[in-house]
Short mmCIF file of C-alpha atoms in Angstrom, two decimals:
data_model
loop_
_atom_site.label_atom_id
_atom_site.label_comp_id
_atom_site.label_asym_id
_atom_site.label_seq_id
_atom_site.Cartn_x
_atom_site.Cartn_y
_atom_site.Cartn_z
CA MET A 108 -18.13 -37.75 -15.62
CA ALA A 109 -14.30 -36.64 -16.38
CA GLU A 110 -15.31 -35.82 -20.26
CA SER A 111 -18.30 -33.86 -18.76
CA LYS A 112 -16.40 -31.79 -16.30
CA VAL A 113 -13.68 -30.72 -19.22
CA ARG A 114 -16.60 -29.60 -21.40
CA ARG A 115 -17.96 -27.48 -18.86
CA ALA A 116 -14.50 -26.37 -17.84
CA ASP A 117 -13.55 -25.10 -21.49
CA GLY A 118 -16.96 -24.37 -22.63
CA ALA A 119 -16.70 -26.95 -25.52
CA ASP A 120 -18.63 -30.05 -26.29
CA PRO A 121 -16.69 -32.77 -27.09
CA SER A 122 -18.99 -34.02 -29.52
CA ALA A 123 -18.75 -30.76 -31.50
CA PRO A 124 -17.41 -30.65 -34.87
CA SER A 125 -13.42 -30.86 -34.71
CA GLY A 126 -12.67 -28.91 -37.93
CA PRO A 127 -13.43 -25.13 -38.19
CA THR A 128 -14.13 -25.80 -41.89
CA HIS A 129 -17.04 -27.57 -40.97
CA SER A 130 -20.32 -26.95 -42.51
CA LEU A 131 -22.13 -25.76 -39.58
CA LEU A 132 -19.18 -23.23 -38.59
CA ARG A 133 -19.54 -21.92 -42.26
CA TYR A 134 -23.58 -21.43 -41.65
CA PHE A 135 -22.60 -19.55 -38.35
CA ILE A 136 -20.28 -17.19 -39.94
CA GLY A 137 -22.34 -16.64 -42.78
CA ALA A 138 -25.31 -15.66 -40.65
CA ARG A 139 -22.98 -13.37 -38.66
CA ALA A 140 -21.75 -11.56 -41.62
CA LEU A 141 -25.30 -10.86 -42.87
CA SER A 142 -26.19 -9.81 -39.66
CA ILE A 143 -23.20 -7.80 -39.19
CA VAL A 144 -23.80 -6.35 -42.83
CA GLY A 145 -27.45 -5.33 -41.51
CA ASP A 146 -26.15 -3.40 -38.86
CA ARG A 147 -23.45 -1.32 -40.44
CA VAL A 148 -26.00 -0.44 -43.41
CA ALA A 149 -28.20 1.00 -40.48
CA ASP A 150 -25.29 2.63 -39.01
CA VAL A 151 -25.14 4.78 -42.34
CA ALA A 152 -28.50 4.81 -43.66
CA LEU A 153 -30.34 5.51 -40.34
CA PRO A 154 -28.73 8.79 -39.35
CA LEU A 155 -28.41 9.88 -42.82
CA ALA A 156 -32.36 9.20 -43.58
CA VAL A 157 -33.34 10.57 -40.41
CA LEU A 158 -31.22 13.99 -40.73
CA ALA A 159 -32.56 14.38 -44.58
CA THR A 160 -35.77 13.92 -43.71
CA THR A 161 -36.33 16.15 -40.45
CA GLY A 162 -33.21 18.10 -40.99
CA SER A 163 -32.24 17.77 -37.21
CA ALA A 164 -29.08 16.21 -36.04
CA PHE A 165 -30.81 16.17 -32.50
CA THR A 166 -33.13 13.91 -33.61
CA ALA A 167 -30.63 11.63 -35.62
CA GLY A 168 -28.66 11.83 -32.55
CA LEU A 169 -31.29 10.51 -30.08
CA VAL A 170 -32.18 7.64 -32.35
CA GLY A 171 -28.63 6.58 -32.77
CA GLY A 172 -28.38 6.83 -28.84
CA ALA A 173 -31.64 4.87 -28.18
CA ASN A 174 -30.47 1.73 -30.48
CA GLN A 175 -26.90 1.92 -28.35
CA LEU A 176 -28.95 2.14 -24.77
CA PRO A 177 -29.75 -1.53 -24.12
CA GLN A 178 -26.28 -2.63 -24.57
CA VAL A 179 -25.52 -0.35 -21.30
CA ILE A 180 -28.86 -0.87 -19.35
CA GLY A 181 -30.06 -3.85 -20.27
CA ALA A 182 -27.06 -6.15 -20.80
CA LEU A 183 -27.26 -8.05 -17.49
CA GLN A 184 -31.20 -9.08 -18.02
CA ILE A 185 -29.97 -10.20 -21.55
CA GLY A 186 -27.37 -12.36 -20.34
CA ALA A 187 -29.55 -13.90 -18.14
CA LEU A 188 -31.97 -14.49 -20.65
CA VAL A 189 -29.45 -16.16 -22.82
CA ASP A 190 -28.27 -18.48 -20.24
CA ARG A 191 -31.92 -19.55 -19.70
CA ARG A 192 -33.13 -20.09 -22.87
CA GLU A 193 -32.08 -22.37 -26.02
CA ARG A 194 -29.41 -20.07 -27.78
CA ARG A 195 -30.02 -20.70 -31.70
CA GLY A 196 -33.46 -19.78 -31.22
CA LEU A 197 -32.71 -16.50 -29.51
CA MET A 198 -30.43 -15.56 -32.53
CA VAL A 199 -33.15 -16.44 -35.05
CA ALA A 200 -35.75 -14.58 -32.77
CA ALA A 201 -33.23 -11.39 -32.84
CA ASP A 202 -32.91 -11.61 -36.67
CA LEU A 203 -36.84 -11.66 -37.28
CA VAL A 204 -37.36 -8.69 -34.99
CA ARG A 205 -34.50 -6.52 -36.55
CA ALA A 206 -35.85 -7.51 -40.11
CA ILE A 207 -39.71 -6.48 -39.19
CA ALA A 208 -38.46 -3.51 -37.29
CA PHE A 209 -36.45 -2.14 -40.13
CA ILE A 210 -39.57 -2.09 -42.34
CA ALA A 211 -41.29 -0.38 -39.89
CA ILE A 212 -38.35 2.09 -39.92
CA GLY A 213 -38.42 2.41 -43.36
CA LEU A 214 -42.10 2.86 -43.45
CA GLU A 215 -41.93 5.60 -41.03
CA VAL A 216 -38.93 7.60 -42.70
CA ALA A 217 -40.43 7.47 -46.12
CA PHE A 218 -43.94 8.32 -45.32
CA GLY A 219 -44.43 9.04 -41.86
CA GLY A 220 -42.13 12.00 -41.37
CA ALA A 221 -39.58 10.40 -39.28
CA ARG A 222 -41.34 11.26 -35.99
CA LEU A 223 -38.99 11.14 -32.94
CA VAL A 224 -41.18 9.01 -30.56
CA PRO A 225 -41.84 6.11 -33.27
CA LEU A 226 -38.36 6.14 -34.36
CA VAL A 227 -37.01 5.93 -30.90
CA LEU A 228 -39.09 3.22 -29.85
CA LEU A 229 -38.15 1.28 -32.79
CA ALA A 230 -34.45 1.98 -32.31
CA LEU A 231 -34.78 0.81 -28.76
CA LEU A 232 -36.55 -2.52 -30.11
CA THR A 233 -33.56 -3.13 -32.48
CA GLY A 234 -31.23 -2.26 -29.95
CA ILE A 235 -32.35 -5.10 -27.49
CA ALA A 236 -32.15 -7.43 -30.61
CA ASP A 237 -28.51 -6.46 -31.26
CA ALA A 238 -28.00 -7.27 -27.76
CA VAL A 239 -29.42 -10.44 -27.47
CA PHE A 240 -28.02 -11.52 -30.88
CA HIS A 241 -24.44 -10.78 -30.04
CA THR A 242 -24.40 -12.38 -26.41
CA ALA A 243 -26.55 -15.55 -27.71
CA ALA A 244 -23.64 -15.90 -30.58
CA GLY A 245 -20.88 -15.48 -28.34
CA SER A 246 -22.43 -18.00 -25.63
CA TYR A 247 -23.32 -20.59 -28.84
CA ILE A 248 -19.85 -20.60 -30.64
CA PRO A 249 -18.07 -22.97 -27.93
CA ASN A 250 -20.53 -25.23 -28.47
CA LEU A 251 -20.17 -25.52 -32.18
CA VAL A 252 -16.25 -26.50 -32.22
CA SER A 253 -13.85 -28.16 -30.03
CA GLY A 254 -11.94 -26.22 -27.64
CA ARG A 255 -8.65 -26.59 -29.93
CA ASP A 256 -10.38 -24.91 -32.66
CA LEU A 257 -11.97 -21.89 -30.87
CA MET A 258 -9.13 -19.68 -31.55
CA ARG A 259 -9.38 -20.13 -35.37
CA ALA A 260 -13.24 -20.08 -35.23
CA ASN A 261 -13.02 -16.77 -33.51
CA GLY A 262 -10.32 -15.75 -36.12
CA TYR A 263 -12.68 -16.47 -38.94
CA VAL A 264 -16.03 -14.85 -36.77
CA GLU A 265 -13.69 -11.68 -36.58
CA GLY A 266 -12.75 -11.71 -39.91
CA SER A 267 -16.25 -11.80 -41.52
CA ASP A 268 -17.32 -9.21 -39.27
CA ALA A 269 -14.25 -6.82 -40.48
CA ALA A 270 -15.50 -7.83 -44.04
CA ALA A 271 -19.14 -6.97 -43.32
CA THR A 272 -18.13 -3.75 -41.99
CA LEU A 273 -15.71 -2.78 -45.07
CA ALA A 274 -18.89 -3.44 -47.02
CA GLY A 275 -22.03 -2.42 -45.11
CA PRO A 276 -21.44 1.38 -44.69
CA ALA A 277 -20.75 2.06 -48.13
CA ALA A 278 -23.69 -0.27 -49.15
CA GLY A 279 -25.75 1.49 -46.96
CA GLY A 280 -24.93 5.14 -48.32
CA TRP A 281 -25.45 3.95 -52.04
CA LEU A 282 -28.51 2.40 -51.28
CA LEU A 283 -29.60 5.35 -49.58
CA GLN A 284 -28.52 7.74 -52.15
CA ALA A 285 -29.81 5.76 -55.19
CA PHE A 286 -33.07 4.06 -54.30
CA GLY A 287 -34.28 6.00 -51.24
CA PRO A 288 -34.81 4.88 -47.67
CA MET A 289 -37.60 2.46 -48.01
CA ILE A 290 -35.36 0.28 -50.36
CA ALA A 291 -32.29 0.68 -48.03
CA PHE A 292 -34.16 -0.68 -44.99
CA ALA A 293 -35.76 -3.15 -47.06
CA THR A 294 -32.36 -4.39 -47.84
CA ASN A 295 -31.45 -4.54 -44.47
CA THR A 296 -34.26 -6.50 -43.74
CA VAL A 297 -33.35 -9.22 -46.19
CA SER A 298 -29.90 -9.46 -44.55
CA PHE A 299 -31.42 -10.48 -41.36
CA LEU A 300 -33.84 -12.64 -43.14
CA GLY A 301 -30.96 -14.42 -44.45
CA SER A 302 -29.30 -14.58 -41.25
CA ALA A 303 -32.17 -16.19 -39.80
CA LEU A 304 -32.50 -18.90 -42.50
CA LEU A 305 -28.67 -20.20 -42.34
CA LEU A 306 -29.11 -20.04 -38.26
CA ALA A 307 -31.77 -22.35 -38.64
CA ARG A 308 -29.75 -25.08 -39.99
CA LEU A 309 -27.95 -25.36 -36.87
CA PRO A 310 -28.24 -27.80 -33.89
CA LYS A 311 -30.18 -26.05 -31.00
CA ASN A 312 -28.08 -25.13 -28.02
CA GLN A 313 -29.74 -25.35 -24.43
CA PRO A 314 -27.69 -23.99 -21.57
CA THR A 315 -26.55 -26.79 -19.12
CA ALA A 316 -27.56 -26.93 -15.73
CA ASP A 317 -25.06 -27.66 -13.36
CA GLY A 318 -23.28 -26.41 -10.09
CA ALA A 319 -21.82 -23.64 -12.11
CA GLY A 320 -25.37 -22.24 -12.67
CA GLU A 321 -26.66 -22.39 -8.99
CA ASP A 322 -26.52 -18.52 -9.00
CA GLU A 323 -29.54 -17.60 -11.30
CA SER A 324 -29.35 -13.99 -10.20
CA VAL A 325 -28.78 -12.05 -13.50
CA LEU A 326 -25.39 -10.36 -11.38
CA ALA A 327 -23.99 -13.52 -11.64
CA GLY A 328 -21.87 -12.66 -14.48
CA LEU A 329 -20.56 -9.36 -12.68
CA ARG A 330 -19.58 -11.63 -9.66
CA LEU A 331 -17.72 -13.77 -11.51
CA ILE A 332 -15.86 -11.26 -13.17
CA MET A 333 -15.30 -9.22 -10.06
CA ARG A 334 -14.03 -12.25 -8.27
CA ASP A 335 -11.97 -14.03 -11.13
CA ARG A 336 -8.38 -12.32 -11.58
CA VAL A 337 -8.62 -13.92 -15.09
CA GLN A 338 -11.80 -12.32 -15.77
CA ALA A 339 -11.25 -9.04 -14.76
CA VAL A 340 -7.71 -8.70 -16.49
CA LEU A 341 -9.44 -9.43 -19.75
CA LEU A 342 -12.09 -7.16 -19.18
CA ALA A 343 -9.55 -4.34 -18.41
CA GLY A 344 -7.82 -5.47 -21.55
CA ALA A 345 -11.01 -5.32 -23.65
CA CYS A 346 -11.81 -1.94 -22.23
CA TYR A 347 -8.74 -0.37 -23.62
CA MET A 348 -9.61 -2.00 -26.94
CA HIS A 349 -12.87 -0.47 -26.96
CA LEU A 350 -11.79 2.93 -25.99
CA LEU A 351 -9.40 2.90 -28.97
CA ALA A 352 -12.08 1.50 -31.27
CA VAL A 353 -14.09 4.71 -30.47
CA ALA A 354 -11.53 7.34 -29.79
CA ALA A 355 -8.76 6.71 -31.98
CA PHE A 356 -10.47 7.69 -35.73
CA LEU A 357 -12.20 11.05 -34.89
CA PRO A 358 -8.65 12.71 -33.92
CA LEU A 359 -7.53 11.16 -37.10
CA LEU A 360 -10.40 12.76 -38.98
CA VAL A 361 -10.20 16.22 -37.38
CA ARG A 362 -6.13 16.29 -38.04
CA ALA A 363 -6.64 15.04 -41.52
CA GLU A 364 -9.22 17.91 -42.52
CA LYS A 365 -7.74 20.83 -40.27
CA GLU A 366 -4.04 20.22 -40.29
CA LEU A 367 -3.36 18.02 -43.55
CA ASP A 368 -5.99 19.65 -45.50
CA PHE A 369 -6.84 16.03 -46.98
CA GLU A 370 -9.58 15.52 -49.59
CA PRO A 371 -12.41 13.67 -48.56
CA LEU A 372 -11.42 10.97 -50.58
CA THR A 373 -8.24 10.82 -49.58
CA THR A 374 -9.05 10.53 -45.89
CA GLY A 375 -11.70 8.02 -46.94
CA LEU A 376 -8.96 5.69 -48.46
CA VAL A 377 -6.84 6.13 -45.14
CA VAL A 378 -9.68 4.82 -42.86
CA SER A 379 -10.46 2.45 -45.15
CA ALA A 380 -7.08 0.62 -44.56
CA ALA A 381 -8.68 -0.46 -41.04
CA GLY A 382 -10.76 -3.11 -43.09
CA VAL A 383 -7.85 -4.34 -44.81
CA GLY A 384 -5.88 -4.84 -41.35
CA GLY A 385 -8.66 -6.61 -39.74
CA LEU A 386 -9.37 -8.94 -42.65
CA VAL A 387 -5.57 -10.06 -42.40
CA SER A 388 -5.27 -10.58 -38.92
CA SER A 389 -8.44 -12.17 -38.59
CA PHE A 390 -8.17 -14.92 -41.17
CA VAL A 391 -4.39 -15.36 -41.35
CA LEU A 392 -2.64 -14.33 -37.97
CA ALA A 393 -5.25 -15.82 -35.23
CA ARG A 394 -4.51 -19.43 -36.34
CA TYR A 395 -0.84 -18.91 -35.21
CA VAL A 396 -1.44 -17.38 -31.98
CA ASP A 397 -3.12 -19.85 -29.70
CA THR A 398 -1.06 -19.95 -26.56
CA PRO A 399 -1.51 -20.68 -22.92
CA ARG A 400 0.70 -17.35 -22.55
CA TRP A 401 -2.23 -15.13 -23.58
CA PRO A 402 -1.65 -12.41 -21.17
CA GLN A 403 1.99 -11.71 -22.65
CA LEU A 404 0.14 -12.18 -26.29
CA LEU A 405 -2.18 -9.28 -25.57
CA ALA A 406 0.41 -7.13 -24.03
CA ALA A 407 2.21 -7.30 -27.12
CA VAL A 408 -0.67 -6.65 -29.14
CA LEU A 409 -1.73 -3.57 -27.08
CA THR A 410 1.73 -2.28 -27.37
CA VAL A 411 1.38 -2.24 -31.13
CA ASN A 412 -1.81 -0.76 -30.61
CA GLY A 413 -0.89 2.19 -28.51
CA GLY A 414 2.23 2.77 -30.84
CA SER A 415 -0.21 3.01 -33.82
CA VAL A 416 -2.07 5.55 -32.41
CA ALA A 417 0.98 7.68 -31.65
CA LEU A 418 1.97 7.14 -35.34
CA LEU A 419 -1.06 8.68 -36.48
CA ALA A 420 -0.14 11.71 -34.71
CA LEU A 421 3.45 11.68 -36.32
CA PHE A 422 2.94 10.71 -39.83
CA ASP A 423 1.67 13.42 -42.60
CA ALA A 424 1.68 11.09 -45.67
CA PRO A 425 -1.67 9.51 -46.44
CA LEU A 426 0.40 6.22 -47.36
CA TRP A 427 2.09 6.00 -44.07
CA LEU A 428 -1.33 7.35 -42.48
CA ALA A 429 -3.08 4.40 -44.16
CA SER A 430 -0.29 1.69 -43.39
CA ALA A 431 -0.62 2.72 -39.39
CA VAL A 432 -4.31 2.28 -39.54
CA LEU A 433 -3.97 -0.84 -41.06
CA VAL A 434 -1.27 -2.16 -38.21
CA LEU A 435 -3.81 -0.56 -35.63
CA ASP A 436 -6.97 -2.29 -36.85
CA GLY A 437 -5.05 -5.49 -37.42
CA ALA A 438 -3.92 -5.65 -33.94
CA SER A 439 -7.06 -4.36 -32.42
CA ALA A 440 -8.85 -7.55 -34.22
CA LEU A 441 -6.35 -10.05 -33.22
CA ALA A 442 -6.74 -8.74 -29.47
CA PHE A 443 -10.44 -8.97 -29.88
CA VAL A 444 -10.12 -12.67 -30.99
CA VAL A 445 -7.76 -13.30 -28.09
CA VAL A 446 -10.25 -11.96 -25.51
CA ALA A 447 -12.97 -13.86 -26.93
CA THR A 448 -11.51 -17.12 -27.23
CA THR A 449 -9.92 -16.77 -23.70
CA ARG A 450 -13.38 -15.74 -22.05
CA GLN A 451 -15.25 -18.50 -23.88
CA ARG A 452 -12.77 -21.24 -22.35
CA ILE A 453 -12.81 -19.91 -18.93
CA THR A 454 -16.31 -19.32 -18.59
CA PRO A 455 -18.63 -22.04 -17.50
CA ASP A 456 -21.79 -22.54 -19.69
CA PRO A 457 -24.28 -22.05 -17.36
CA VAL A 458 -23.05 -18.57 -16.89
CA ARG A 459 -21.44 -17.48 -20.14
CA GLY A 460 -24.20 -15.19 -21.41
CA ARG A 461 -24.39 -13.26 -18.23
CA VAL A 462 -20.56 -12.98 -18.45
CA LEU A 463 -20.29 -11.93 -21.82
CA ALA A 464 -23.19 -9.44 -21.29
CA ALA A 465 -21.66 -7.87 -18.15
CA SER A 466 -18.53 -7.36 -19.98
CA SER A 467 -20.64 -5.72 -22.97
CA ALA A 468 -22.00 -3.58 -20.80
CA ALA A 469 -18.65 -2.49 -18.94
CA THR A 470 -17.21 -1.96 -22.83
CA ALA A 471 -20.20 -0.15 -23.88
CA LEU A 472 -20.14 2.49 -21.18
CA VAL A 473 -16.63 3.23 -22.11
CA ARG A 474 -17.43 3.83 -25.49
CA LEU A 475 -20.29 6.07 -24.25
CA ILE A 476 -17.80 8.13 -22.23
CA ALA A 477 -15.32 8.02 -25.05
CA VAL A 478 -18.02 9.42 -27.38
CA VAL A 479 -19.06 11.91 -25.29
CA ALA A 480 -15.31 13.09 -24.00
CA ILE A 481 -13.21 12.84 -27.06
CA GLY A 482 -14.64 15.51 -29.12
CA ALA A 483 -14.27 17.90 -26.21
CA LEU A 484 -11.07 17.05 -25.42
CA ILE A 485 -9.88 17.47 -29.34
CA ASP A 486 -11.31 20.73 -29.04
CA LEU A 487 -9.42 21.70 -26.08
CA VAL A 488 -5.93 20.60 -26.73
CA GLY A 489 -6.04 19.48 -30.67
CA PRO A 490 -6.15 16.04 -31.97
CA ARG A 491 -2.39 15.29 -31.82
CA PRO A 492 -1.90 15.48 -27.73
CA VAL A 493 -5.39 13.46 -27.78
CA MET A 494 -3.83 10.80 -29.64
CA PHE A 495 -0.30 10.76 -27.79
CA GLY A 496 -2.35 10.66 -25.04
CA LEU A 497 -4.55 7.71 -25.96
CA ALA A 498 -0.97 5.97 -26.79
CA ALA A 499 0.73 6.74 -23.30
CA LEU A 500 -2.56 5.23 -21.64
CA ALA A 501 -1.71 1.81 -23.15
CA LEU A 502 1.08 1.30 -20.37
CA PRO A 503 -0.80 0.65 -17.33
CA PHE A 504 -3.01 -2.12 -19.42
CA VAL A 505 0.43 -3.61 -21.01
CA LEU A 506 2.29 -3.69 -17.53
CA MET A 507 -0.94 -5.49 -15.88
CA LEU A 508 -1.14 -8.23 -18.78
CA ALA A 509 2.57 -8.57 -18.83
CA VAL A 510 2.67 -9.75 -15.01
CA SER A 511 -0.31 -11.74 -15.02
CA ARG A 512 -0.78 -15.47 -15.30
CA SER A 513 -3.45 -17.52 -16.16
CA THR A 514 -4.81 -19.92 -13.25
CA HIS A 515 -7.18 -21.72 -15.48
CA PRO A 516 -6.36 -25.25 -16.93
CA SER A 517 -9.05 -24.52 -19.39
CA VAL A 518 -7.14 -21.51 -21.22
CA SER A 519 -4.68 -24.24 -22.91
CA PRO A 520 -5.45 -24.95 -26.55
#
């Protein structure tokens, strides 16, 4: 009975593999990497293909927005689904749905004239599948590795995501340019099918049913975050991280073009340093920072984040700007690992999907507001004041974390 209570507290099955290099974890990480590659290929190929076919930025924007909409309005229902259904099967199903949807998108763009209504409906479908996949994946991993290996495993997951993010956009642009939309989206389909095949090799994971799961409401995750101070602190820190993820690079791009007169290649090389920082931080640093004093660690990381954004406003030389981008994304990757690991440890398995989904809905809303507001702010005051403002905004989050203490014994490695 004692062992069962520990498993429910930290979210990890005592019978799970004890080493993060176990073949099951490799299958999981490989599947996520392939899935993320598909997402990143689509991030570039879909709007470019729609724009080239229709000539309408409005259409391209609506399709992109439709893909993101389920993350905001459907997250709570998706979280409830993940808490009530077998999670490996949900991930496989989400991959198969996206594989079929992107074949349909390719056919519509190549032969149907990229009509708005079919593309929006297909983008909504892929957005729902994306949300299901990522919520189920976040709920699944604590049952794949032991609690003491969770930080390192999340580091591997974040690192594989960074690698996929580094490769996916370039691959999407090249495939679209060299072979056209049908081949680009067919390649995307192959990545999702590969992910599904790897996931099929993993054990099933049926959510547990115990006292923590008595609240079957789709709002259970949101209620838990609102009444649990540690969950609320985690969400607040995550909101700042997601704000930076959306808002930090647009003013850099504007400054590089209008103030520094960089060539596009130079700007691209500066921005690409982000992938290097994410890889180093996720694969190397994450394994050494597993500590119960996570609020102070996260406060330090967010301080580095804010300072790096300020440096983007101060530096002019491409090499120094690339260095600041590297540090910024490295700190962000580490922060995402800390937040993901801590949340997985303190969230009971029966409600984990709904907590992850509620958190995703909040951060998605932050990202949506940032996307809308950041361009207007840049036009109003210029890119450098916006960067300084983003850096200063770290202060309340850092102070909140610095004085926080974890009340969950399950936070300990």
